[in-house]
Short mmCIF file of C-alpha atoms and ligand atoms in Angstrom, two decimals:
data_model
loop_
_atom_site.label_atom_id
_atom_site.label_comp_id
_atom_site.label_asym_id
_atom_site.label_seq_id
_atom_site.Cartn_x
_atom_site.Cartn_y
_atom_site.Cartn_z
CA MET Z 56 0.00 0.00 0.00
CA THR Z 57 1.43 3.35 -0.97
CA ARG Z 58 0.64 6.68 0.65
CA GLY Z 59 -0.27 8.08 -2.75
CA THR Z 60 1.11 8.57 -6.23
CA ILE Z 61 3.28 11.39 -7.53
CA THR Z 62 3.41 12.18 -11.24
CA LEU Z 63 7.00 12.96 -12.16
CA LEU Z 64 7.41 14.60 -15.55
CA GLN Z 65 10.74 14.64 -17.37
CA LEU Z 66 10.99 17.33 -20.04
CA TYR Z 67 12.64 16.44 -23.34
CA PRO Z 68 14.57 13.30 -22.30
CA ARG Z 69 15.43 12.66 -25.99
CA ASP Z 70 17.27 15.93 -26.62
CA MET Z 71 18.02 17.34 -23.18
CA ASN Z 72 19.63 14.67 -21.04
CA ILE Z 73 23.43 14.74 -20.85
CA TYR Z 74 26.24 14.13 -18.35
CA GLY Z 75 24.06 11.78 -16.34
CA ASP Z 76 21.02 14.03 -15.89
CA TRP Z 77 18.77 10.96 -16.14
CA GLY Z 78 20.17 10.10 -12.69
CA ASN Z 79 18.06 12.92 -11.22
CA THR Z 80 14.88 11.22 -12.42
CA LEU Z 81 16.04 7.85 -11.07
CA VAL Z 82 16.86 9.34 -7.66
CA LEU Z 83 13.51 11.11 -7.38
CA LYS Z 84 11.67 7.95 -8.37
CA ARG Z 85 13.58 5.71 -5.96
CA ARG Z 86 13.45 8.12 -3.01
CA LEU Z 87 9.72 8.69 -3.54
CA GLU Z 88 9.29 4.91 -3.34
CA TRP Z 89 11.44 4.73 -0.19
CA HIS Z 90 9.26 7.47 1.35
CA GLY Z 91 6.22 5.33 0.58
CA TYR Z 92 4.85 6.82 -2.65
CA GLY Z 93 4.10 5.31 -6.01
CA VAL Z 94 5.54 7.11 -9.04
CA ASN Z 95 3.92 7.78 -12.37
CA LEU Z 96 6.89 8.63 -14.59
CA VAL Z 97 5.98 10.57 -17.73
CA ALA Z 98 8.28 11.71 -20.54
CA TYR Z 99 7.46 14.84 -22.53
CA ASN Z 100 9.12 15.27 -25.95
CA PRO Z 101 8.36 17.83 -28.70
CA GLY Z 102 4.82 17.44 -30.03
CA ASP Z 103 3.58 15.36 -27.09
CA GLU Z 104 0.44 16.27 -25.25
CA PHE Z 105 1.30 17.98 -21.97
CA PRO Z 106 -0.10 15.88 -19.09
CA LYS Z 107 -3.13 17.25 -17.28
CA GLU Z 108 -1.84 16.42 -13.82
CA VAL Z 109 1.77 16.89 -12.82
CA ASP Z 110 3.38 17.08 -9.38
CA LEU Z 111 7.12 17.34 -10.00
CA ILE Z 112 9.07 18.32 -13.13
CA VAL Z 113 12.71 17.72 -14.09
CA GLY Z 114 14.73 18.71 -17.14
CA GLY Z 115 18.34 18.25 -18.18
CA GLY Z 116 21.12 19.82 -20.18
CA GLY Z 117 21.84 19.69 -23.86
CA GLN Z 118 24.12 20.71 -26.67
CA ASP Z 119 23.33 24.09 -28.24
CA SER Z 120 21.82 22.12 -31.17
CA GLY Z 121 19.51 20.16 -28.85
CA GLN Z 122 18.43 23.40 -27.22
CA SER Z 123 17.62 24.91 -30.58
CA LYS Z 124 15.65 21.79 -31.55
CA ILE Z 125 13.30 21.90 -28.55
CA GLY Z 126 13.16 25.73 -28.38
CA ASP Z 127 9.85 26.33 -30.17
CA ASP Z 128 8.08 23.48 -28.45
CA LEU Z 129 9.20 24.78 -25.05
CA LEU Z 130 7.80 28.22 -25.88
CA GLY Z 131 4.49 26.49 -26.63
CA ILE Z 132 4.26 25.03 -23.11
CA GLY Z 133 5.83 28.06 -21.39
CA ASP Z 134 2.59 29.54 -20.03
CA ARG Z 135 1.57 26.17 -18.66
CA LEU Z 136 4.92 25.79 -16.89
CA LYS Z 137 4.73 29.34 -15.49
CA THR Z 138 1.27 28.71 -14.09
CA LEU Z 139 2.45 25.48 -12.47
CA ALA Z 140 5.48 27.27 -10.99
CA ASP Z 141 3.20 29.97 -9.55
CA GLN Z 142 1.04 27.20 -8.06
CA GLY Z 143 4.11 25.85 -6.24
CA VAL Z 144 4.91 22.81 -8.36
CA PRO Z 145 8.57 21.93 -7.67
CA MET Z 146 10.87 21.79 -10.68
CA LEU Z 147 14.55 21.08 -11.21
CA MET Z 148 16.14 22.37 -14.43
CA ILE Z 149 19.75 21.59 -15.23
CA CYS Z 150 22.11 23.59 -17.47
CA GLY Z 151 20.53 23.79 -20.95
CA LEU Z 152 16.95 23.82 -19.70
CA TYR Z 153 17.99 26.11 -16.83
CA GLN Z 154 19.17 28.57 -19.50
CA GLN Z 155 15.91 28.19 -21.47
CA PHE Z 156 13.78 28.75 -18.38
CA GLY Z 157 15.32 32.24 -18.53
CA HIS Z 158 14.61 35.02 -21.05
CA TYR Z 159 17.06 33.91 -23.75
CA PHE Z 160 20.26 32.04 -24.57
CA LYS Z 161 22.44 33.69 -27.23
CA THR Z 162 24.80 30.98 -28.44
CA LYS Z 163 28.42 31.73 -29.30
CA ASP Z 164 27.43 31.30 -32.99
CA GLY Z 165 25.05 34.22 -32.67
CA GLU Z 166 21.78 32.29 -32.58
CA GLU Z 167 19.25 33.61 -30.10
CA ILE Z 168 17.20 30.85 -28.51
CA LYS Z 169 14.22 32.44 -26.79
CA GLY Z 170 13.38 31.16 -23.33
CA ILE Z 171 10.12 31.10 -21.42
CA GLY Z 172 11.16 33.75 -18.87
CA LEU Z 173 10.05 31.72 -15.87
CA LEU Z 174 13.40 32.58 -14.29
CA ASP Z 175 14.69 36.16 -14.43
CA ILE Z 176 18.03 35.28 -16.05
CA VAL Z 177 19.76 35.81 -19.40
CA THR Z 178 22.57 33.71 -20.89
CA VAL Z 179 25.20 34.51 -23.51
CA GLY Z 180 27.58 31.89 -24.93
CA GLY Z 181 31.24 32.51 -24.10
CA HIS Z 182 34.39 31.35 -25.85
CA GLU Z 183 35.68 29.30 -22.96
CA ARG Z 184 34.06 26.10 -21.72
CA LEU Z 185 33.71 26.01 -17.97
CA ILE Z 186 34.30 22.40 -17.03
CA GLY Z 187 34.92 20.58 -13.79
CA ASN Z 188 33.81 19.70 -10.30
CA ILE Z 189 32.05 22.49 -8.47
CA VAL Z 190 31.07 23.11 -4.86
CA THR Z 191 28.61 25.80 -3.80
CA GLU Z 192 26.99 26.78 -0.49
CA ASN Z 193 23.33 27.28 0.20
CA ASP Z 194 21.73 28.24 3.54
CA LYS Z 195 19.17 25.46 3.37
CA PHE Z 196 21.00 22.62 1.63
CA GLY Z 197 24.53 23.22 2.95
CA SER Z 198 27.23 22.33 0.41
CA ILE Z 199 26.00 21.44 -3.05
CA VAL Z 200 28.42 19.23 -4.98
CA GLY Z 201 28.31 18.69 -8.74
CA TYR Z 202 29.99 18.91 -12.09
CA GLU Z 203 29.65 21.75 -14.59
CA ASN Z 204 30.26 21.84 -18.34
CA HIS Z 205 28.94 24.90 -20.16
CA SER Z 206 30.05 27.85 -22.22
CA GLY Z 207 26.94 29.91 -21.51
CA LEU Z 208 27.40 32.76 -19.03
CA THR Z 209 24.29 33.53 -17.05
CA THR Z 210 23.37 36.81 -15.35
CA LEU Z 211 20.60 37.01 -12.78
CA GLY Z 212 17.98 39.77 -12.87
CA ALA Z 213 16.40 41.38 -9.81
CA ASN Z 214 13.66 38.73 -9.56
CA ALA Z 215 15.94 35.70 -9.39
CA THR Z 216 17.65 34.47 -6.23
CA PRO Z 217 20.86 32.51 -6.68
CA LEU Z 218 20.75 28.88 -5.60
CA GLY Z 219 24.25 28.94 -4.16
CA THR Z 220 27.50 30.83 -3.65
CA VAL Z 221 30.44 29.32 -5.51
CA MET Z 222 33.18 27.99 -3.24
CA ARG Z 223 35.04 26.15 -6.01
CA GLY Z 224 34.30 26.34 -9.74
CA ALA Z 225 32.76 28.87 -12.13
CA GLY Z 226 28.99 28.85 -11.57
CA ASN Z 227 26.66 31.17 -13.45
CA ASN Z 228 29.24 33.41 -15.07
CA ASN Z 229 32.69 32.88 -13.52
CA GLN Z 230 32.50 36.44 -12.14
CA ASP Z 231 30.01 37.08 -9.38
CA ARG Z 232 30.24 33.72 -7.53
CA THR Z 233 26.53 33.03 -7.93
CA GLU Z 234 25.34 29.61 -9.06
CA GLY Z 235 21.89 28.70 -10.30
CA ALA Z 236 18.64 30.51 -9.64
CA ARG Z 237 15.44 29.98 -7.69
CA TYR Z 238 11.88 31.13 -8.12
CA ASN Z 239 9.15 29.77 -5.85
CA ASN Z 240 9.79 25.99 -5.78
CA VAL Z 241 11.73 26.03 -9.05
CA ILE Z 242 15.48 25.38 -8.99
CA GLY Z 243 17.69 26.04 -11.99
CA THR Z 244 21.36 25.06 -11.83
CA TYR Z 245 24.41 24.28 -13.94
CA LEU Z 246 25.22 21.25 -11.82
CA HIS Z 247 25.28 17.90 -13.55
CA GLY Z 248 26.94 14.94 -12.02
CA SER Z 249 24.14 13.93 -11.75
CA LEU Z 250 23.11 16.43 -9.10
CA LEU Z 251 20.63 14.51 -6.95
CA PRO Z 252 22.54 11.27 -6.16
CA LYS Z 253 25.18 13.43 -4.45
CA ASN Z 254 22.74 15.95 -3.00
CA PRO Z 255 19.89 13.98 -1.40
CA ALA Z 256 18.85 17.03 0.65
CA ILE Z 257 17.76 18.72 -2.59
CA ALA Z 258 15.99 15.55 -3.80
CA ASP Z 259 14.04 15.28 -0.56
CA TRP Z 260 13.18 18.99 -0.56
CA LEU Z 261 11.71 18.65 -4.08
CA ILE Z 262 9.79 15.55 -3.00
CA GLU Z 263 8.54 17.28 0.15
CA GLN Z 264 7.16 20.22 -1.86
CA ALA Z 265 5.40 17.87 -4.29
CA VAL Z 266 3.90 15.67 -1.58
CA ILE Z 267 2.76 18.53 0.66
CA ARG Z 268 1.15 20.26 -2.29
CA LYS Z 269 -0.78 17.13 -3.21
CA TYR Z 270 -1.47 15.45 0.15
CA GLY Z 271 -1.05 18.25 2.71
CA GLU Z 272 1.63 16.55 4.78
CA PHE Z 273 4.90 14.68 4.35
CA HIS Z 274 6.40 12.19 6.79
CA PRO Z 275 9.81 11.26 5.42
CA ALA Z 276 11.26 7.79 5.90
CA VAL Z 277 14.76 7.51 7.34
CA ILE Z 278 17.08 6.81 4.44
CA ASP Z 279 20.70 5.69 4.80
CA ASP Z 280 22.69 8.22 2.75
CA HIS Z 281 26.06 6.80 3.67
CA PHE Z 282 27.06 6.17 0.04
CA ALA Z 283 25.82 9.57 -1.05
CA SER Z 284 28.05 11.15 1.62
CA LEU Z 285 31.07 9.22 0.39
CA ALA Z 286 30.36 10.28 -3.20
CA ARG Z 287 29.96 13.92 -2.13
CA ASP Z 288 33.25 13.92 -0.22
CA THR Z 289 35.14 12.29 -3.06
CA ALA Z 290 33.74 14.64 -5.72
CA ALA Z 291 34.34 17.71 -3.55
CA ARG Z 292 38.01 16.77 -3.14
CA ARG Z 293 38.63 16.03 -6.82
CA PRO Z 294 40.66 18.52 -8.82
CA ARG Z 295 38.76 20.41 -11.50
N1 LIG V 204 24.87 24.30 -24.54
C1 LIG V 204 24.83 25.01 -23.29
C2 LIG V 204 26.17 25.63 -22.92
O1 LIG V 204 27.19 25.20 -23.37
C3 LIG V 204 24.35 24.07 -22.20
C4 LIG V 204 25.32 22.99 -21.87
C5 LIG V 204 24.78 21.94 -20.96
O2 LIG V 204 23.58 21.75 -20.85
N2 LIG V 204 25.67 21.21 -20.34
O3 LIG V 204 26.21 26.54 -22.16
#
């Protein structure tokens, strides 16, 4: 007997799913099950019908070409996603989709890929690729450990709050030590790795928001995160 069922939607798994981002979906699914919930996993690719009910949304990174390919379709579901974000639906967007949740991504080849403007950020492709392990700090989640690989440089507007402060690595733009952005229960970040296996506190926070929104209360199970801790420590110590 489960305590309920959470619909987990993955955006564009065909084109936007690199450097292990699929691991985020697997972690959310498995931890939801450990916390006692059934999971209805739904994939959304260009041209699909957007599901009527959705409790938690994830999206991954992509090459500039993949971003361009899904760009128009994403604009088509932008209002829907913005409404869901305003209603408190938790979302996790990594790298490429993080950029496209902002106002625009101008690639280094001069193409402007319009974003949905859910996050108050803009991104411009740089000439250097920012690659390597990264550690940031966040008041709620503590250290966030991941791996970045992007050339886009992101600047936050007044309505976006950074997710973390960069302790090691480049982050949003290699200048102001911000990393990622938050709006309501939406998290955008450059961190692959994948992010959630090494940062279970973020996974459980996303799950908590989804469950409370749907069922009014959340009673987490005790999960042994011993291996996640080892993975975090090892990744945090690795050279870039
Ligand atoms: N193509 C984008 C960039 O290079 C996003 C990369 C990614 O998703 N890893 O900035």
